[in-house]
mmCIF file of C-alpha atoms in Angstrom:
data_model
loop_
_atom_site.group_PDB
_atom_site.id
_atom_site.type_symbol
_atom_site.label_atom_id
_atom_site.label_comp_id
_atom_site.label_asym_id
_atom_site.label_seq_id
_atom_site.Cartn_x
_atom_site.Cartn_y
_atom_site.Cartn_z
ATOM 1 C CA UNK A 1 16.886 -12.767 -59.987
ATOM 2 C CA UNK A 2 17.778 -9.227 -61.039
ATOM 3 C CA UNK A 3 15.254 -7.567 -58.694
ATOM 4 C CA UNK A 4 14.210 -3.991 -59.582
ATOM 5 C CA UNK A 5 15.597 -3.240 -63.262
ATOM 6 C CA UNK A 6 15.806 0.610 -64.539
ATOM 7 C CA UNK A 7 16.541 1.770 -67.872
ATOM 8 C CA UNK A 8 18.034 4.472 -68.738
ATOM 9 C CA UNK A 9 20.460 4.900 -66.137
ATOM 10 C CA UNK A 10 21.987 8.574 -67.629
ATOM 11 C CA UNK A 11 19.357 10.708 -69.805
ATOM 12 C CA UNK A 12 20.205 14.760 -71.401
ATOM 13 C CA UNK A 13 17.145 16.313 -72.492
ATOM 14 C CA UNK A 14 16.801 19.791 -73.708
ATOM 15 C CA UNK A 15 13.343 21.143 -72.365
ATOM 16 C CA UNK A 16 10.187 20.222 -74.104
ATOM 17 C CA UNK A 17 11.360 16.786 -75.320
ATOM 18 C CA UNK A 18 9.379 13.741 -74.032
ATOM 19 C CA UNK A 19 10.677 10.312 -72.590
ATOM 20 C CA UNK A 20 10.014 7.309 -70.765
ATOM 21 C CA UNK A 21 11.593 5.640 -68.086
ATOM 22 C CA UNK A 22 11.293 2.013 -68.126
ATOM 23 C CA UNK A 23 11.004 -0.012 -64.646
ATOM 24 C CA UNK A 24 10.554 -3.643 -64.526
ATOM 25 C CA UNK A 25 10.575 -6.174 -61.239
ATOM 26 C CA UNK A 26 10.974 -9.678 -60.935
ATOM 27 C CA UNK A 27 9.634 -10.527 -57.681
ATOM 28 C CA UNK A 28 5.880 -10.735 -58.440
ATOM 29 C CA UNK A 29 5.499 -7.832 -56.439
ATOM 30 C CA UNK A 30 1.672 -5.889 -56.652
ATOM 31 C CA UNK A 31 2.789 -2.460 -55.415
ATOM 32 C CA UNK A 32 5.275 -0.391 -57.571
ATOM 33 C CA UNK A 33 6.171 3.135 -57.364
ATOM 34 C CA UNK A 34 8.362 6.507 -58.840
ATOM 35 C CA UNK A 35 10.138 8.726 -56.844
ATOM 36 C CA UNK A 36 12.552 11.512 -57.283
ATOM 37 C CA UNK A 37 15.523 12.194 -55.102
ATOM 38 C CA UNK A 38 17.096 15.809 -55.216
ATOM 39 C CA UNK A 39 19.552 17.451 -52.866
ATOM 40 C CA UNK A 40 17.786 18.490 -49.637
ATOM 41 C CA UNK A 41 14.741 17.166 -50.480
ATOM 42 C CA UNK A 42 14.547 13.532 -49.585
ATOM 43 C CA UNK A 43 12.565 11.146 -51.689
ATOM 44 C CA UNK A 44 9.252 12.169 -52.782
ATOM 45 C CA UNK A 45 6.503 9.925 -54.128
ATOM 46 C CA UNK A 46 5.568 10.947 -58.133
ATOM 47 C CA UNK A 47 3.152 7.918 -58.761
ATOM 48 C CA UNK A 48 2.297 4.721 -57.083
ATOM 49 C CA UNK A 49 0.721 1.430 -58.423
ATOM 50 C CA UNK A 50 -1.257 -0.734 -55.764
ATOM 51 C CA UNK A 51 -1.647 -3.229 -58.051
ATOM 52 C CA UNK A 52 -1.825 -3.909 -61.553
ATOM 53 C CA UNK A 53 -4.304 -2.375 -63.499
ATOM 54 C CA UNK A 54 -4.177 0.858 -61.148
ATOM 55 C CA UNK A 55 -2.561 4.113 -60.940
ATOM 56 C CA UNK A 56 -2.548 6.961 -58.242
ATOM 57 C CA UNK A 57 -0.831 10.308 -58.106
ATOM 58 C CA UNK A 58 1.694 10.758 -55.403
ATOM 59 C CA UNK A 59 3.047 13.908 -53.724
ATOM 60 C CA UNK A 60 4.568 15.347 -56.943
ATOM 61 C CA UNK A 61 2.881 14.350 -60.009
ATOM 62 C CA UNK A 62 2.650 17.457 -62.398
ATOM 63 C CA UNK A 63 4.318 17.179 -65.595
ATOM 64 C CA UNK A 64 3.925 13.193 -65.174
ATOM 65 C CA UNK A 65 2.571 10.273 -66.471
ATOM 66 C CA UNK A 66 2.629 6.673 -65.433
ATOM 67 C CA UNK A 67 1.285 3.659 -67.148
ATOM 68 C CA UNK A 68 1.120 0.081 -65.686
ATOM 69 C CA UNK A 69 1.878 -2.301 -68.456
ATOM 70 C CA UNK A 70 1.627 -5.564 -66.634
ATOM 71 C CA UNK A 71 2.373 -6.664 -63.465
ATOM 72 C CA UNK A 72 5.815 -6.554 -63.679
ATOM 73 C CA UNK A 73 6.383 -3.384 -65.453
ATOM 74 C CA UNK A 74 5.579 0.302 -64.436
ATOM 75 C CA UNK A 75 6.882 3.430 -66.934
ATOM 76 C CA UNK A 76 7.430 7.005 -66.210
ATOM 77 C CA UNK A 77 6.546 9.775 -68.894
ATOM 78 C CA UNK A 78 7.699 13.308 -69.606
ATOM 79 C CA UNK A 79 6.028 14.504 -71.706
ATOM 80 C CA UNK A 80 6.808 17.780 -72.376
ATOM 81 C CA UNK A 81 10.351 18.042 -70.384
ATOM 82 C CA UNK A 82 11.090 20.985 -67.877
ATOM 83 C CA UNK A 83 14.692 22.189 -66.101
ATOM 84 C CA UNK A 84 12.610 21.562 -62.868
ATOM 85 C CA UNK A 85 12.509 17.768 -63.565
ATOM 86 C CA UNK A 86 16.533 17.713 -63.156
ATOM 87 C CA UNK A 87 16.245 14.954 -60.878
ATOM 88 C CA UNK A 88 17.221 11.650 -60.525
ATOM 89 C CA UNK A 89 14.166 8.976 -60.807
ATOM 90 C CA UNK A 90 13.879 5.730 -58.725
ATOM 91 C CA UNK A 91 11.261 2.857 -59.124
ATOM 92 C CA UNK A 92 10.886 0.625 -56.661
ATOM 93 C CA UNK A 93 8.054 -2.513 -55.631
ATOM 94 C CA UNK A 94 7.076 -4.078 -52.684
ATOM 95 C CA UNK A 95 5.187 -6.987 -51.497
ATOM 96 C CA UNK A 96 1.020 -7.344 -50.887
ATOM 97 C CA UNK A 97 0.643 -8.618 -47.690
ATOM 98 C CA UNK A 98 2.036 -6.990 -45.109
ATOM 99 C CA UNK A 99 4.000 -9.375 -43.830
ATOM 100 C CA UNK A 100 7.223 -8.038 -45.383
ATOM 101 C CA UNK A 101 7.494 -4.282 -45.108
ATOM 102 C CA UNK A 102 10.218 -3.573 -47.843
ATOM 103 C CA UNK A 103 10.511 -1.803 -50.458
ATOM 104 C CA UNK A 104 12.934 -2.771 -53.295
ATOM 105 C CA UNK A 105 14.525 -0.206 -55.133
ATOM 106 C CA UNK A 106 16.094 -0.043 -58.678
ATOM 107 C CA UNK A 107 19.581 1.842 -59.458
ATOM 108 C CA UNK A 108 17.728 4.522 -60.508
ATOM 109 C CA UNK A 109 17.957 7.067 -63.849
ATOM 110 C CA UNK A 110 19.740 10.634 -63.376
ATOM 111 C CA UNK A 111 17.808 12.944 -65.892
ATOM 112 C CA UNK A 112 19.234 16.460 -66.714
ATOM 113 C CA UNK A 113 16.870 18.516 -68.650
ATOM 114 C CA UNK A 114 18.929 21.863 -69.898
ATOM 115 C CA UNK B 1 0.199 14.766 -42.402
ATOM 116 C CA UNK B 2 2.723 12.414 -41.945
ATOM 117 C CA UNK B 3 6.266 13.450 -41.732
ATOM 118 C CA UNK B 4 9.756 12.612 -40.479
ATOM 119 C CA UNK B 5 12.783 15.153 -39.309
ATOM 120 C CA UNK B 6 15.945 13.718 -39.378
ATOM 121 C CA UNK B 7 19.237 15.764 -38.446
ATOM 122 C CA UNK B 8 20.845 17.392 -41.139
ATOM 123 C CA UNK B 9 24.384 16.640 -42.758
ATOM 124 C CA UNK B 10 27.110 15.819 -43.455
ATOM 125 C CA UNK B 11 28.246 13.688 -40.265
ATOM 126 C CA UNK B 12 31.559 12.962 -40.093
ATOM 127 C CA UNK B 13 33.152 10.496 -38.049
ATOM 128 C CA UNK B 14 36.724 8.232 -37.809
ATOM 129 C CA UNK B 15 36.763 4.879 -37.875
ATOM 130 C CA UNK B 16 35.818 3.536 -34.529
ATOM 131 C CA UNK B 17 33.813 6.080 -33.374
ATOM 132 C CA UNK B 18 30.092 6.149 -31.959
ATOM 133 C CA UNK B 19 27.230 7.306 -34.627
ATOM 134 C CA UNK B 20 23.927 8.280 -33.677
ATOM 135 C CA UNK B 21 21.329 10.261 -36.194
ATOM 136 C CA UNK B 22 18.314 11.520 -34.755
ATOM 137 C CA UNK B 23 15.277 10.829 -36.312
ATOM 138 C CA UNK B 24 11.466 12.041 -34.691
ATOM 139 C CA UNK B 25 7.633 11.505 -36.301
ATOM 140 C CA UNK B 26 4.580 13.130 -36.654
ATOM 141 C CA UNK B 27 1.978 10.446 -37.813
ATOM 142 C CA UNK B 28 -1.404 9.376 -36.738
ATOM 143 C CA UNK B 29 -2.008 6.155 -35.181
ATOM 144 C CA UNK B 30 0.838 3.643 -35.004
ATOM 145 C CA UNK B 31 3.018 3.498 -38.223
ATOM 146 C CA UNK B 32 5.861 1.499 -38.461
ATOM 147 C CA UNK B 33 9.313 2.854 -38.843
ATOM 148 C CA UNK B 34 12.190 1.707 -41.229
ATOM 149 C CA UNK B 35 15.877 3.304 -41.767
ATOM 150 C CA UNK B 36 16.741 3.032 -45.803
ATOM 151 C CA UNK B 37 20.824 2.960 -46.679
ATOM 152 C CA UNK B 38 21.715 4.606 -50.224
ATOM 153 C CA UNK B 39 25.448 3.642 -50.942
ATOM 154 C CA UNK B 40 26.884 6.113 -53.685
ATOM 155 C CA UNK B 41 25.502 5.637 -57.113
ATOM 156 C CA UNK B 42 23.275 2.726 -55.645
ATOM 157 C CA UNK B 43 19.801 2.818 -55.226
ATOM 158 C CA UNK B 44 18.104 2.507 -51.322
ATOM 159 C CA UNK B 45 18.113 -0.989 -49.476
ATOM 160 C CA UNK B 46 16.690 -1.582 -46.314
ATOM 161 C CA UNK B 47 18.512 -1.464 -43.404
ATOM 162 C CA UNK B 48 16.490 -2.199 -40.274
ATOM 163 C CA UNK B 49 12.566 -1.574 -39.446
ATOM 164 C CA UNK B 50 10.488 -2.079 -36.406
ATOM 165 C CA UNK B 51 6.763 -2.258 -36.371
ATOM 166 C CA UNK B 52 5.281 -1.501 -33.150
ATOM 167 C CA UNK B 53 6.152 0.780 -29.679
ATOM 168 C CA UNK B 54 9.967 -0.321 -27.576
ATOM 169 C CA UNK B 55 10.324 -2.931 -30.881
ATOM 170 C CA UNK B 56 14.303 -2.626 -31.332
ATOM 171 C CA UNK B 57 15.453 -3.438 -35.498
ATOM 172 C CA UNK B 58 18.812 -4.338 -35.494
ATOM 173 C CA UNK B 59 21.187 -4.746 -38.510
ATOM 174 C CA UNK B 60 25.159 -5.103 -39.497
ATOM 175 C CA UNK B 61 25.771 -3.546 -36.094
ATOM 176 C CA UNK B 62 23.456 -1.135 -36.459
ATOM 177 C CA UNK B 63 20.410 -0.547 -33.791
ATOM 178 C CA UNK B 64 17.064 1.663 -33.411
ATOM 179 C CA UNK B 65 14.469 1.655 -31.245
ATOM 180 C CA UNK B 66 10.780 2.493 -31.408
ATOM 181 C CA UNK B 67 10.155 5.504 -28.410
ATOM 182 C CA UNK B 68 6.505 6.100 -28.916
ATOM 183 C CA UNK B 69 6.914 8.467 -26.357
ATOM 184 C CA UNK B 70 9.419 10.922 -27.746
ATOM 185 C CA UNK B 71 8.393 9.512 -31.332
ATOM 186 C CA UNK B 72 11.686 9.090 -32.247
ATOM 187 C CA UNK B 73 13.676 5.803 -34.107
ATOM 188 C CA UNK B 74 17.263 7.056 -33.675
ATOM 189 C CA UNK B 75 19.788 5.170 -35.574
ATOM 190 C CA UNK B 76 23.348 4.067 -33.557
ATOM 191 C CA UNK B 77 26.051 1.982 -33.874
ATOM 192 C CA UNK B 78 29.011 1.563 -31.500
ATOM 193 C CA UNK B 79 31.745 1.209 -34.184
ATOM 194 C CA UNK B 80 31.540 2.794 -37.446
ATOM 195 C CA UNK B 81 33.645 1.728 -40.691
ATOM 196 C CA UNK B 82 34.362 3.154 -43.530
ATOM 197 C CA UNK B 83 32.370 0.863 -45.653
ATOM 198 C CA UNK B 84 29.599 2.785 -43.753
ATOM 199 C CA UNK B 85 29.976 5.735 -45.608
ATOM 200 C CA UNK B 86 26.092 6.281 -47.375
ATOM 201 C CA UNK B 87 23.246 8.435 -46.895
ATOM 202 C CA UNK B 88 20.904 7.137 -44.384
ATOM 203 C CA UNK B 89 16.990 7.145 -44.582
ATOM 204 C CA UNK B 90 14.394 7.236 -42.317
ATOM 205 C CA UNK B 91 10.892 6.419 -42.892
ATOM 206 C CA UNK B 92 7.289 6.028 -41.875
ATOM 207 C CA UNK B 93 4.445 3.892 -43.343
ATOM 208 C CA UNK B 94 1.039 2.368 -42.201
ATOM 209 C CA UNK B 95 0.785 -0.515 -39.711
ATOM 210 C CA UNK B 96 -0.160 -4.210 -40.963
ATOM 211 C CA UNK B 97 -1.526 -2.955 -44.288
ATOM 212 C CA UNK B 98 -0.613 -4.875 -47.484
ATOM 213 C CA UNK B 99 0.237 -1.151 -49.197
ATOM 214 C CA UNK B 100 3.033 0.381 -48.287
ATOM 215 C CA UNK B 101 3.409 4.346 -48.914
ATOM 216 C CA UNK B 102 6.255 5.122 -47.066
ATOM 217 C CA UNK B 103 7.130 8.758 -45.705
ATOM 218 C CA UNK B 104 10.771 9.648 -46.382
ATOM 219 C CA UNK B 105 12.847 11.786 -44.359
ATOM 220 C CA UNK B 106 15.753 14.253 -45.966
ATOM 221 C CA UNK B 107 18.585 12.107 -45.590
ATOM 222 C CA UNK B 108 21.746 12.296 -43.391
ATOM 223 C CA UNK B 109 24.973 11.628 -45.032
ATOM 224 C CA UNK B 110 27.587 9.787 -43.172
ATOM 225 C CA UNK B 111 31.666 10.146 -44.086
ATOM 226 C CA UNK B 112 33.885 7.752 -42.235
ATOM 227 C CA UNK B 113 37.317 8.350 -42.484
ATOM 228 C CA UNK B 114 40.313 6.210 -41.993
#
């Protein structure tokens, strides 16, 4: 049981490349979701997934994309990279019903766009 | 909307000593409150949560308690360790609902030293 899986973990971009993080769960989890962590900041919500099949922005979601593969899998676009998105990237899932109120994160991916 | 203050950083503490971070609300209705641990490099794992008004979550010697009053979920434990040393999380999200978009605070980074 690996939990919440991120790939990669270290990324250099020079600005105006894409990429795509990867994020995959093993807990039959509905609910997934990308945030970014930077210094002072906290975490901030880029895009959730309720369930498969949907997507909704977050708190940040310019310059992003999102796509919901499957139930178990939930990527994270750039597609046109910025110094701005120096950040580092965590997925995480968490249960449907309620009755647990975790959230699992993954190790997360530190991007540097220069 | 919803949001969550906690004390800024870094504490530092030795070994043995009392910790408490502050942490206060602003939410409507009756969210439930959680404190997230991010050990370095790691990502965040849940440390304790508690659900409803004077509910106390407790965990690894760690306590908070729910003040609806002062809208506060302070974090203490008696005796820290080094192995405590992590950036601590608090956090908001809705009450009894199967979705859960949690509300992050800053982050308050804890040294213990020997």
């Amino acid at each position: 049981n690996a939990g919440v899986t991120q790939t990669p973990k270290f990324q250099v971009l020079k600005t105006g490349q894409s990429m795509t993080l990867q994020c995959a769960q093993d807990m039959n989890h509905n609910s997934m979701y990308w945030y970014r962590q930077d210094p002072g900041m906290g975490l901030r919500l880029i895009y959730y997934s309720a369930s498969e099949g949907t997507t909704d922005k977050g708190e940040v979601p310019n310059g992003y994309n999102v796509s919901r593969l499957n139930k178990r899998e939930f990527s994270l676009r750039l597609e046109s990279a910025a110094p701005s998105q120096t950040s580092v990237y965590f997925c995480a899932s968490s249960e449907e019903n309620g009755q647990s109120y975790e959230q699992y994160f993954g190790p997360g991916t530190r991007l540097t766009v220069t | 909307g919803d949001s969550v203050t906690q004390m800024e950083g870094p504490v530092t503490l030795s070994e043995e000593a009392f910790l408490t971070i502050n942490c206060t609300y602003t939410a409507t209705g009756y969210p439930s409150l959680f404190w997230y641990v991010q050990y370095p490099g790691e990502g965040l794992q849940l440390l304790l949560k508690a659900t409803k008004a004077d509910d106390k979550g407790s965990n690894k010697g760690f306590e908070a308690t729910y003040r609806k009053e002062t809208t506060s979920f302070h974090l203490e434990k008696g005796s820290v360790q080094v192995s405590d040393s992590a950036v601590y999380f608090c956090a908001l999200g809705p009450m009894n609902t199967g979705f859960q978009k949690l509300v992050f605070g800053t982050g308050t980074r804890l040294l213990v030293s020997p």
